[in-house]
Short mmCIF file of C-alpha atoms and ligand atoms in Angstrom, two decimals:
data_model
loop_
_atom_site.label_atom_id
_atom_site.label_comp_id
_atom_site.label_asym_id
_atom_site.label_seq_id
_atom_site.Cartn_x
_atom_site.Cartn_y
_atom_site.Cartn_z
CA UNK A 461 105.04 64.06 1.93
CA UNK A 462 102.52 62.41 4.03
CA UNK A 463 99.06 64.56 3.65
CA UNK A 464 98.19 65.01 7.42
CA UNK A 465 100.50 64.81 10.37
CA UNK A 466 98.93 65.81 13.71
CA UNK A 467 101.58 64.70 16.28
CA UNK A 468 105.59 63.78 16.08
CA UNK A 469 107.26 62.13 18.94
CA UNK A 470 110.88 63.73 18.90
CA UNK A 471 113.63 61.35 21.11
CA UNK A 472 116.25 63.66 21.96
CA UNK A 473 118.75 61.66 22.87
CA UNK A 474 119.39 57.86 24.50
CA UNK A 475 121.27 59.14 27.31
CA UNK A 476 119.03 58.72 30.81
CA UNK A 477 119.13 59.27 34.49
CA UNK A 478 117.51 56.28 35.34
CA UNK A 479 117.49 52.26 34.22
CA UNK A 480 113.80 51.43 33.56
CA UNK A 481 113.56 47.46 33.77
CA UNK A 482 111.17 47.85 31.01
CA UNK A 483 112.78 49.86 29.56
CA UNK A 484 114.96 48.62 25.64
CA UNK A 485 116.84 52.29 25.19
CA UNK A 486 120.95 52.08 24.40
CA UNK A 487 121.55 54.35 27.69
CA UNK A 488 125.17 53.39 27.60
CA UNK A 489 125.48 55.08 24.19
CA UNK A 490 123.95 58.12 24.70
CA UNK A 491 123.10 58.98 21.35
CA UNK A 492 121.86 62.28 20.90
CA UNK A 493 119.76 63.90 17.97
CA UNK A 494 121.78 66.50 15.60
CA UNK A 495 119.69 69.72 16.35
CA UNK A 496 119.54 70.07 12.08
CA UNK A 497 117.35 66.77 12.02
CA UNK A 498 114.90 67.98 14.99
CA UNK A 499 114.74 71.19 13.37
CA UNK A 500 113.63 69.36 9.63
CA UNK A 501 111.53 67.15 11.75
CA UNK A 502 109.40 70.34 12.55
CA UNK A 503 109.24 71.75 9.26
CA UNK A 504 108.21 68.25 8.39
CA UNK A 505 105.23 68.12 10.65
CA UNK A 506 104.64 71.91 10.28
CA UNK A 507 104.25 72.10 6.45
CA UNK A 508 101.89 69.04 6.46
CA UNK A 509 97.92 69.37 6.29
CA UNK A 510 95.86 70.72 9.64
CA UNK A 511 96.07 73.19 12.00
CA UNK A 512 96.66 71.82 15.22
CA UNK A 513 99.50 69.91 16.33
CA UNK A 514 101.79 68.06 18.61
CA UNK A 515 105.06 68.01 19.33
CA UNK A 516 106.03 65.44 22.02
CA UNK A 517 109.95 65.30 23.13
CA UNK A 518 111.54 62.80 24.69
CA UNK A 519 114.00 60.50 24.98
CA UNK A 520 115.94 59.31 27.42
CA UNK A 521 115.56 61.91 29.45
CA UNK A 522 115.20 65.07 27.60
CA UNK A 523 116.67 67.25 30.27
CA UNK A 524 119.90 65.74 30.16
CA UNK A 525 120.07 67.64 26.59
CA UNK A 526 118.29 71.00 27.82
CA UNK A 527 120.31 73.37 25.61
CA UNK A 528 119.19 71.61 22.36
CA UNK A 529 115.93 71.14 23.73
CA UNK A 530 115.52 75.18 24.26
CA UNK A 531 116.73 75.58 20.24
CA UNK A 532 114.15 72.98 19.41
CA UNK A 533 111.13 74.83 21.28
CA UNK A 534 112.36 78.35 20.33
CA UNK A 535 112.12 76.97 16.97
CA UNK A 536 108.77 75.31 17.19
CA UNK A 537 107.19 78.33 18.48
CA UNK A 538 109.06 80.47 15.90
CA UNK A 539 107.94 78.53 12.60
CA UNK A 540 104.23 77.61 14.17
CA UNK A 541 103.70 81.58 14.83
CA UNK A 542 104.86 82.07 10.79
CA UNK A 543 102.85 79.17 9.63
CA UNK A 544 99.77 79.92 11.29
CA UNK A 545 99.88 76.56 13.55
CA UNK A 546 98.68 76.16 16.93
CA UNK A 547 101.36 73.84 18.56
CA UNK A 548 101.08 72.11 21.75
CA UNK A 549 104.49 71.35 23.13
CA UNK A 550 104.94 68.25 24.96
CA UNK A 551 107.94 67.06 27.59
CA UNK A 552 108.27 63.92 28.41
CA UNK A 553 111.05 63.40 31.39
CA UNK A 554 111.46 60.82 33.98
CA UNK A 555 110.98 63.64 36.74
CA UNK A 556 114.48 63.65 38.37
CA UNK A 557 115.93 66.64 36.66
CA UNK A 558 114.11 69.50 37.99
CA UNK A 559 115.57 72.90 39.29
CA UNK A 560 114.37 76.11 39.15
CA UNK A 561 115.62 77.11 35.33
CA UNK A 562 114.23 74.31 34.16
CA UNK A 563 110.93 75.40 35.73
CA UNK A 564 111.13 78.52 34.87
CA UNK A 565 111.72 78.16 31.49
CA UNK A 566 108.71 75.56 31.14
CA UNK A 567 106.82 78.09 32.69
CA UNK A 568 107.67 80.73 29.93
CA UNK A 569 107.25 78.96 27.18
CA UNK A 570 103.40 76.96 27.94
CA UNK A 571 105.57 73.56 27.50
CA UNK A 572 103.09 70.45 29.00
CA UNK A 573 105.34 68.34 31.13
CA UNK A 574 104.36 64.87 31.30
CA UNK A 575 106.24 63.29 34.24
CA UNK A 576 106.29 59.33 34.25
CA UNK A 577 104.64 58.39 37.78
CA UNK A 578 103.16 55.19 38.70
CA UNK A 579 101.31 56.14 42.52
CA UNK A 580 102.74 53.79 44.68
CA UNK A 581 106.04 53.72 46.11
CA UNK A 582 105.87 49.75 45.20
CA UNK A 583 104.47 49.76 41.55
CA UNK A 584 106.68 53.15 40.72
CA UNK A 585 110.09 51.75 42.15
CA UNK A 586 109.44 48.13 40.73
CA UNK A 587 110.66 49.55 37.10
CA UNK A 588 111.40 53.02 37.81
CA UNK A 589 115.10 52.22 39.17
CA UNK A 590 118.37 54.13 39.20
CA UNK A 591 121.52 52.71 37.23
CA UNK A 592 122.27 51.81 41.32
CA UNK A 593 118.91 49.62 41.72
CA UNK A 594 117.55 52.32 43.92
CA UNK A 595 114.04 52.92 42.86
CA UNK A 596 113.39 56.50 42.39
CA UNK A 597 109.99 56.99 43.94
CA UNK A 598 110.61 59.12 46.25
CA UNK A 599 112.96 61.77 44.27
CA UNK A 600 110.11 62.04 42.07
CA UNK A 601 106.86 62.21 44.03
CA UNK A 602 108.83 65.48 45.44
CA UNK A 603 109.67 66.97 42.52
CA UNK A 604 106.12 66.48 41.39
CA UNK A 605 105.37 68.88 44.13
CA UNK A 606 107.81 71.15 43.23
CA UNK A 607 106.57 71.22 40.07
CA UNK A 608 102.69 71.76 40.84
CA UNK A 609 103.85 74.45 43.01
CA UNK A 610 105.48 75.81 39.63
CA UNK A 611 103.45 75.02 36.30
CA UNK A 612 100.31 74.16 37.89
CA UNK A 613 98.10 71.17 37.63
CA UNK A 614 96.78 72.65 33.68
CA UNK A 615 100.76 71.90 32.43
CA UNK A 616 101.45 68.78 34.49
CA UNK A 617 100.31 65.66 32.74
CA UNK A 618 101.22 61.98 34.84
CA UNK A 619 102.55 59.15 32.58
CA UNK A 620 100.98 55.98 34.60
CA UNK A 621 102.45 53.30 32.74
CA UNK A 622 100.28 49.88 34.19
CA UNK A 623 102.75 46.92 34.84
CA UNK A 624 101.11 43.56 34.25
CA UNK A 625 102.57 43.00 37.97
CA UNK A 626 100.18 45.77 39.49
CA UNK A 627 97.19 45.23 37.26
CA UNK A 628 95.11 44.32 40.48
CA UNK A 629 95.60 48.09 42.35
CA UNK A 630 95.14 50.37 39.32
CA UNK A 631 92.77 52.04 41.37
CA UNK A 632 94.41 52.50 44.03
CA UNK A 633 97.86 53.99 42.23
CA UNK A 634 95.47 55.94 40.32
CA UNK A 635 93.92 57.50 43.40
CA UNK A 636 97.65 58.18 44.74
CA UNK A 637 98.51 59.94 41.59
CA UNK A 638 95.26 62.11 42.12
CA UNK A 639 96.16 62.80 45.78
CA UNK A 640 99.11 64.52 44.65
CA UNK A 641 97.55 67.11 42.79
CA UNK A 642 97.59 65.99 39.28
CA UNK A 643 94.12 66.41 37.41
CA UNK A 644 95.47 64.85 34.04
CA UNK A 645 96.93 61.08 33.59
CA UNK A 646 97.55 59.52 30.33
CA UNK A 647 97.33 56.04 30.98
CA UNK A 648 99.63 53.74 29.37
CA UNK A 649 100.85 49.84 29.35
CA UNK A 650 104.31 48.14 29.64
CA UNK A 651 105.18 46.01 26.25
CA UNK A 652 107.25 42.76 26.66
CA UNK A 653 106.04 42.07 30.17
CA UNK A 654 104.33 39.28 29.89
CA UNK A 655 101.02 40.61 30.38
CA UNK A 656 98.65 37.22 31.29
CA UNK A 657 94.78 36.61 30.70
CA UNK A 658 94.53 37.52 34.48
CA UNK A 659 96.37 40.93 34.25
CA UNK A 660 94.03 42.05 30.85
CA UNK A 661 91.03 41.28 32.97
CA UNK A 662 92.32 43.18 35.76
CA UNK A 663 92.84 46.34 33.52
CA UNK A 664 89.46 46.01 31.87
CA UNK A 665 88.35 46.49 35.52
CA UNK A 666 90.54 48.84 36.93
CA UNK A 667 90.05 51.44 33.83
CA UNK A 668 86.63 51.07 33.92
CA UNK A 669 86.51 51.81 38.26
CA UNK A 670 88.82 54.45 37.28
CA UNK A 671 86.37 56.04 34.93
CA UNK A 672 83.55 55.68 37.69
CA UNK A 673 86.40 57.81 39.56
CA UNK A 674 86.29 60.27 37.67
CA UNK A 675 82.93 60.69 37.61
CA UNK A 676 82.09 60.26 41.18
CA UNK A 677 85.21 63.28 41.56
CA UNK A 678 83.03 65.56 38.85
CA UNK A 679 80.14 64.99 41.10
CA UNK A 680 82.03 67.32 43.76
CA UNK A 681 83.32 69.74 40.81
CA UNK A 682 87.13 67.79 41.07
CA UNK A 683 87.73 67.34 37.17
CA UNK A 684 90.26 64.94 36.13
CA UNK A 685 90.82 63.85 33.08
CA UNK A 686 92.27 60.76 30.61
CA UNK A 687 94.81 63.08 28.52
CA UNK A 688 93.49 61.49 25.28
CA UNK A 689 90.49 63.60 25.88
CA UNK A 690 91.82 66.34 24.56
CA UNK A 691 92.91 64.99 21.42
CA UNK A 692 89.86 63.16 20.90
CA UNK A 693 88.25 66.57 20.59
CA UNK A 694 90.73 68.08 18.31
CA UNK A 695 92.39 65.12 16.61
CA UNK A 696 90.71 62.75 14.27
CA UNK A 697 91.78 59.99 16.73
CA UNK A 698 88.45 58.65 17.52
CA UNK A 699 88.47 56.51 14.74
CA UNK A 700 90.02 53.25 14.82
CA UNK A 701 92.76 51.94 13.14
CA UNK A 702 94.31 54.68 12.66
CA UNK A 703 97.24 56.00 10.17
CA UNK A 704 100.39 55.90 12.00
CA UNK A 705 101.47 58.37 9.80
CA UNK A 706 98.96 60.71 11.54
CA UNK A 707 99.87 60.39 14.85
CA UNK A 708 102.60 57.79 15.39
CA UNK A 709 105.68 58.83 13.47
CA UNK A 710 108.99 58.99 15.98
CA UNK A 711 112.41 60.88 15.44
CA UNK A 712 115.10 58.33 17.16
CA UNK A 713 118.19 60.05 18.30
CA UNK A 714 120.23 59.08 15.40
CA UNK A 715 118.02 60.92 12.97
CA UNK A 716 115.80 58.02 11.40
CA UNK A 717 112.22 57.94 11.29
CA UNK A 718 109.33 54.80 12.17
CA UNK A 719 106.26 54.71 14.18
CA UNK A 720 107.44 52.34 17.13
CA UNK A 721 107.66 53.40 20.39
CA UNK A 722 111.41 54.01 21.00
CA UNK A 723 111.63 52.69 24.70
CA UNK A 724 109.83 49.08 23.77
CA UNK A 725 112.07 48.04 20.92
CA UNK A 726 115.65 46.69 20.42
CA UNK A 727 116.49 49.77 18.45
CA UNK A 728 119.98 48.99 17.26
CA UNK A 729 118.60 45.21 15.92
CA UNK A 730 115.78 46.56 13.93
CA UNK A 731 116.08 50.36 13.23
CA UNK A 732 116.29 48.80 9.59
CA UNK A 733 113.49 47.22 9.34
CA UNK A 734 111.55 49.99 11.26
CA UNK A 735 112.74 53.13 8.95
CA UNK A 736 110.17 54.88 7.44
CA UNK A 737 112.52 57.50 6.38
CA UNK A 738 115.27 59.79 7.85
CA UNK A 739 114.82 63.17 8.51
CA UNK A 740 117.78 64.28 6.42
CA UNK A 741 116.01 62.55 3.21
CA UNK A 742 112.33 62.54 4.51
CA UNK A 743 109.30 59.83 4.19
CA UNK A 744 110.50 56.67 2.06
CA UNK A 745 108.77 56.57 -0.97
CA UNK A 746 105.94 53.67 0.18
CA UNK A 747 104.64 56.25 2.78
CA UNK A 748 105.62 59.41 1.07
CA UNK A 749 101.29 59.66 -0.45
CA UNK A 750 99.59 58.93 2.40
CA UNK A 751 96.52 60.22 3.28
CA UNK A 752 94.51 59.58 6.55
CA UNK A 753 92.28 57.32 6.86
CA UNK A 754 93.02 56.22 2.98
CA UNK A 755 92.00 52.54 2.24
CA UNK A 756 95.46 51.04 2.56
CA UNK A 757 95.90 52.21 6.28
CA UNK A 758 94.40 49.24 7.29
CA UNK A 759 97.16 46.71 5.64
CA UNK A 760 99.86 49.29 6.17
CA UNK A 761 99.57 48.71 10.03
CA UNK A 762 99.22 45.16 9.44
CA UNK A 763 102.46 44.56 7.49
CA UNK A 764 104.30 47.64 9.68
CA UNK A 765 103.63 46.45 13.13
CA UNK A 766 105.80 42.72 12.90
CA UNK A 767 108.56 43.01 15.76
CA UNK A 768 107.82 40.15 17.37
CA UNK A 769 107.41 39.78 21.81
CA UNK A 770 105.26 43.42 21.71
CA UNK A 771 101.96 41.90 20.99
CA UNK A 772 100.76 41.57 25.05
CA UNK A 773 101.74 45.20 25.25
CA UNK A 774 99.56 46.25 22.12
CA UNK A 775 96.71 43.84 23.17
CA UNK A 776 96.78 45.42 26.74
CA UNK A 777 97.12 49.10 24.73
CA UNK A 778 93.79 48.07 22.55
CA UNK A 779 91.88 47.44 25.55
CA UNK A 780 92.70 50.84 27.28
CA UNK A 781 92.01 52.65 24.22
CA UNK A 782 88.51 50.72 23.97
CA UNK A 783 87.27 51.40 27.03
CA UNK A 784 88.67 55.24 27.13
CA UNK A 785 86.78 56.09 23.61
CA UNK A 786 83.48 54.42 24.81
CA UNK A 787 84.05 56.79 28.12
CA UNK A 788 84.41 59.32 26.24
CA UNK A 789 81.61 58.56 23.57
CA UNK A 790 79.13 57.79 26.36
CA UNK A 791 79.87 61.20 28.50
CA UNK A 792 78.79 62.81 24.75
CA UNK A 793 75.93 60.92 24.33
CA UNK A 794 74.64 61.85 27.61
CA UNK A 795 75.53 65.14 28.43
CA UNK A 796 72.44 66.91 26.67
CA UNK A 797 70.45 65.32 29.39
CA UNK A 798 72.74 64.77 32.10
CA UNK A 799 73.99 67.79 34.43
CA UNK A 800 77.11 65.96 35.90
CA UNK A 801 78.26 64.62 32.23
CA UNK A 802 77.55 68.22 30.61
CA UNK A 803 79.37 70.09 33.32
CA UNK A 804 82.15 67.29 33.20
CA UNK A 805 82.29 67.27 29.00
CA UNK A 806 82.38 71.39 29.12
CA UNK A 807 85.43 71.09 31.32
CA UNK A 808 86.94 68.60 28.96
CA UNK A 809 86.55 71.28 26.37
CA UNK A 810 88.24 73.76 28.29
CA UNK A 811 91.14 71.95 29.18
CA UNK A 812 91.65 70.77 24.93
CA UNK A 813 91.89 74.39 24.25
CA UNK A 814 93.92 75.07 26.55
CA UNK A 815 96.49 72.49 25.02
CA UNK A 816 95.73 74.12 21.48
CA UNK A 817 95.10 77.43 21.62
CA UNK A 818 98.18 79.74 22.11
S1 SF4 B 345 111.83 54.28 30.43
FE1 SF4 B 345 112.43 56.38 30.24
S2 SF4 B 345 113.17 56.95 32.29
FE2 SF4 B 345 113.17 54.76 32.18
S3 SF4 B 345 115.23 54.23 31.54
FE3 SF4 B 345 113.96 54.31 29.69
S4 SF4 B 345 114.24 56.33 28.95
FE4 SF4 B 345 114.94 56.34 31.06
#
């Protein structure tokens, strides 16, 4: 049993609505997750070390399984309330399933959507297509509204996923997204793209005039927020590298464990090499003592993270997390003796308790 697990990324099933260029997933098979192995999964996650933690489900889309997904929450909630967890539920979906049970039911149960949304009609429909080619831009940016009108802009969290092909507006989808409503985008970047020396300095820029955004937004009392805020303030994810075992552990449909992203790999090649375990047996041996932050964690991502044709994806990744946590660190630093950056970091606070504390 690994010592600490804060967060689990749970893919319910392979089956999807749309047919992401970027995207590696076995759509045609749609695979879907035996509800026993989610349910271990939890008590997994749940019976490890620390109070807080995530749950993140996805897929796929998630929605097309929304029966098991209901067991799977009912059941999170259920054991987290007996083992004196605070849970934060997490929904990842493509946006084009929405309707008013699924709303309402998100609504009942404090589940954080997280809705994949790149801004623009051109950056969002340039992946973002359906199994037709049509992108699915517009489908989406209305059901967005639908849903703020719903959940609110506290539940709502925006996926922007940065193409290397758009690295030069990130700005200006980011102020799009904004427009819309949304106060809280986790920012993330495409793997296998071929991300170029151009396209890494255009993100170093366009995170950073993001972040002066944000700040110039605080200055009018408009908070919006990197999502990774509020685990930096409840998760010991400041420090990096960091255990994947922590934070990075995934549940692939068929019921075997690893810390890749599902969507970036060729699953059926290397789920093999990948598994750290299966849910029906648990953690393989090798992983089965970790503890966070232990001196092997350093070598264990080094001899874990080998698929090769990700590496301009986790280069791009390493950049956005750099300039996020020095964000982040410098808005600490400062906000004893600066208004805007105290006012801005108490908000921040607020919102990570929100996430945690139900
Ligand atoms: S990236 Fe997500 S929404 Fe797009 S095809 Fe893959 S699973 Fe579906």
């Amino acid at each position: 049993m690994i010592d600490e697990i804060q967060k689990i990324k749970i893919a319910l099933t392979s089956r999807c609505t749309l047919k992401c260029d970027h995207c590696n997933i076995d759509k045609v098979s749609a695979s879907s997750i035996s509800i026993d192995y989610a349910l271990k999964t939890v008590d997994f996650i749940l019976s490890s070390k620390g109070k807080d933690k995530r749950i993140e489900i996805y897929g796929g889309e998630p929605f097309t399984e929304f029966e098991k997904l209901k067991i799977l929450v009912k059941y999170i909630r259920q054991e987290s309330q007996i083992r004196n967890k605070t849970t934060s539920i997490h929904v990842a979906s493509n946006g084009t399933i929405v309707n008013d049970e699924i709303l309402d039911w998100l609504k009942k149960n404090d589940i954080f959507l997280a809705i994949s949304f790149s801004g623009s009609r051109k950056s969002h429909n340039y992946n973002r297509k359906f199994p037709n080619a049509k992108g699915s831009y517009q489908m989406v940016k209305e059901n967005i509204k639908k849903i703020l009108n719903t959940i609110g802009n506290k539940r709502l969290v925006c996926i922007y996923c940065i193409h290397p092909e758009f690295s030069s507006r990130i700005l200006d989808d980011f102020k799009k997204i904004i427009n819309l409503g949304i106060r809280i985008v986790d920012i993330e970047c495409v793997s296998g793209c071929m991300w170029g020396e151009n396209d890494y300095t255009n993100l170093i820029s366009g995170i950073k005039e993001i972040n002066k955004y944000i700040l110039k937004l605080a200055g009018q009392k408009k908070y919006i927020f990197h999502e990774v805020f509020t685990e930096y303030l409840r998760t010991k994810n400041l420090c990096f590298p960091n255990c994947p075992g922590y934070m990075d552990i995934e549940l692939y449909p068929d019921g075997n464990l690893g810390f890749y992203p599902y969507a970036f790999i060729n699953y059926n090649r290397y789920k093999n090499k990948i598994s750290i375990g299966t849910a029906r047996k648990g953690i393989n041996k090798k992983y089965s003592k970790c503890k966070y932050k232990s001196k092997r964690c350093d070598d264990c991502v080094k001899n874990y993270y080998t698929l090769q044709g990700l590496d301009d994806g986790s280069k791009a990744y390493e950049i956005r997390n750099k300039i996020i946590i020095n964000f982040f660190k410098e808005l600490v630093s400062i906000s004893s003796k600066n208004c805007l950056a105290n006012n801005y970091f108490k908000q921040t606070i607020k919102l990570s308790n929100f996430f945690y504390d139900k």
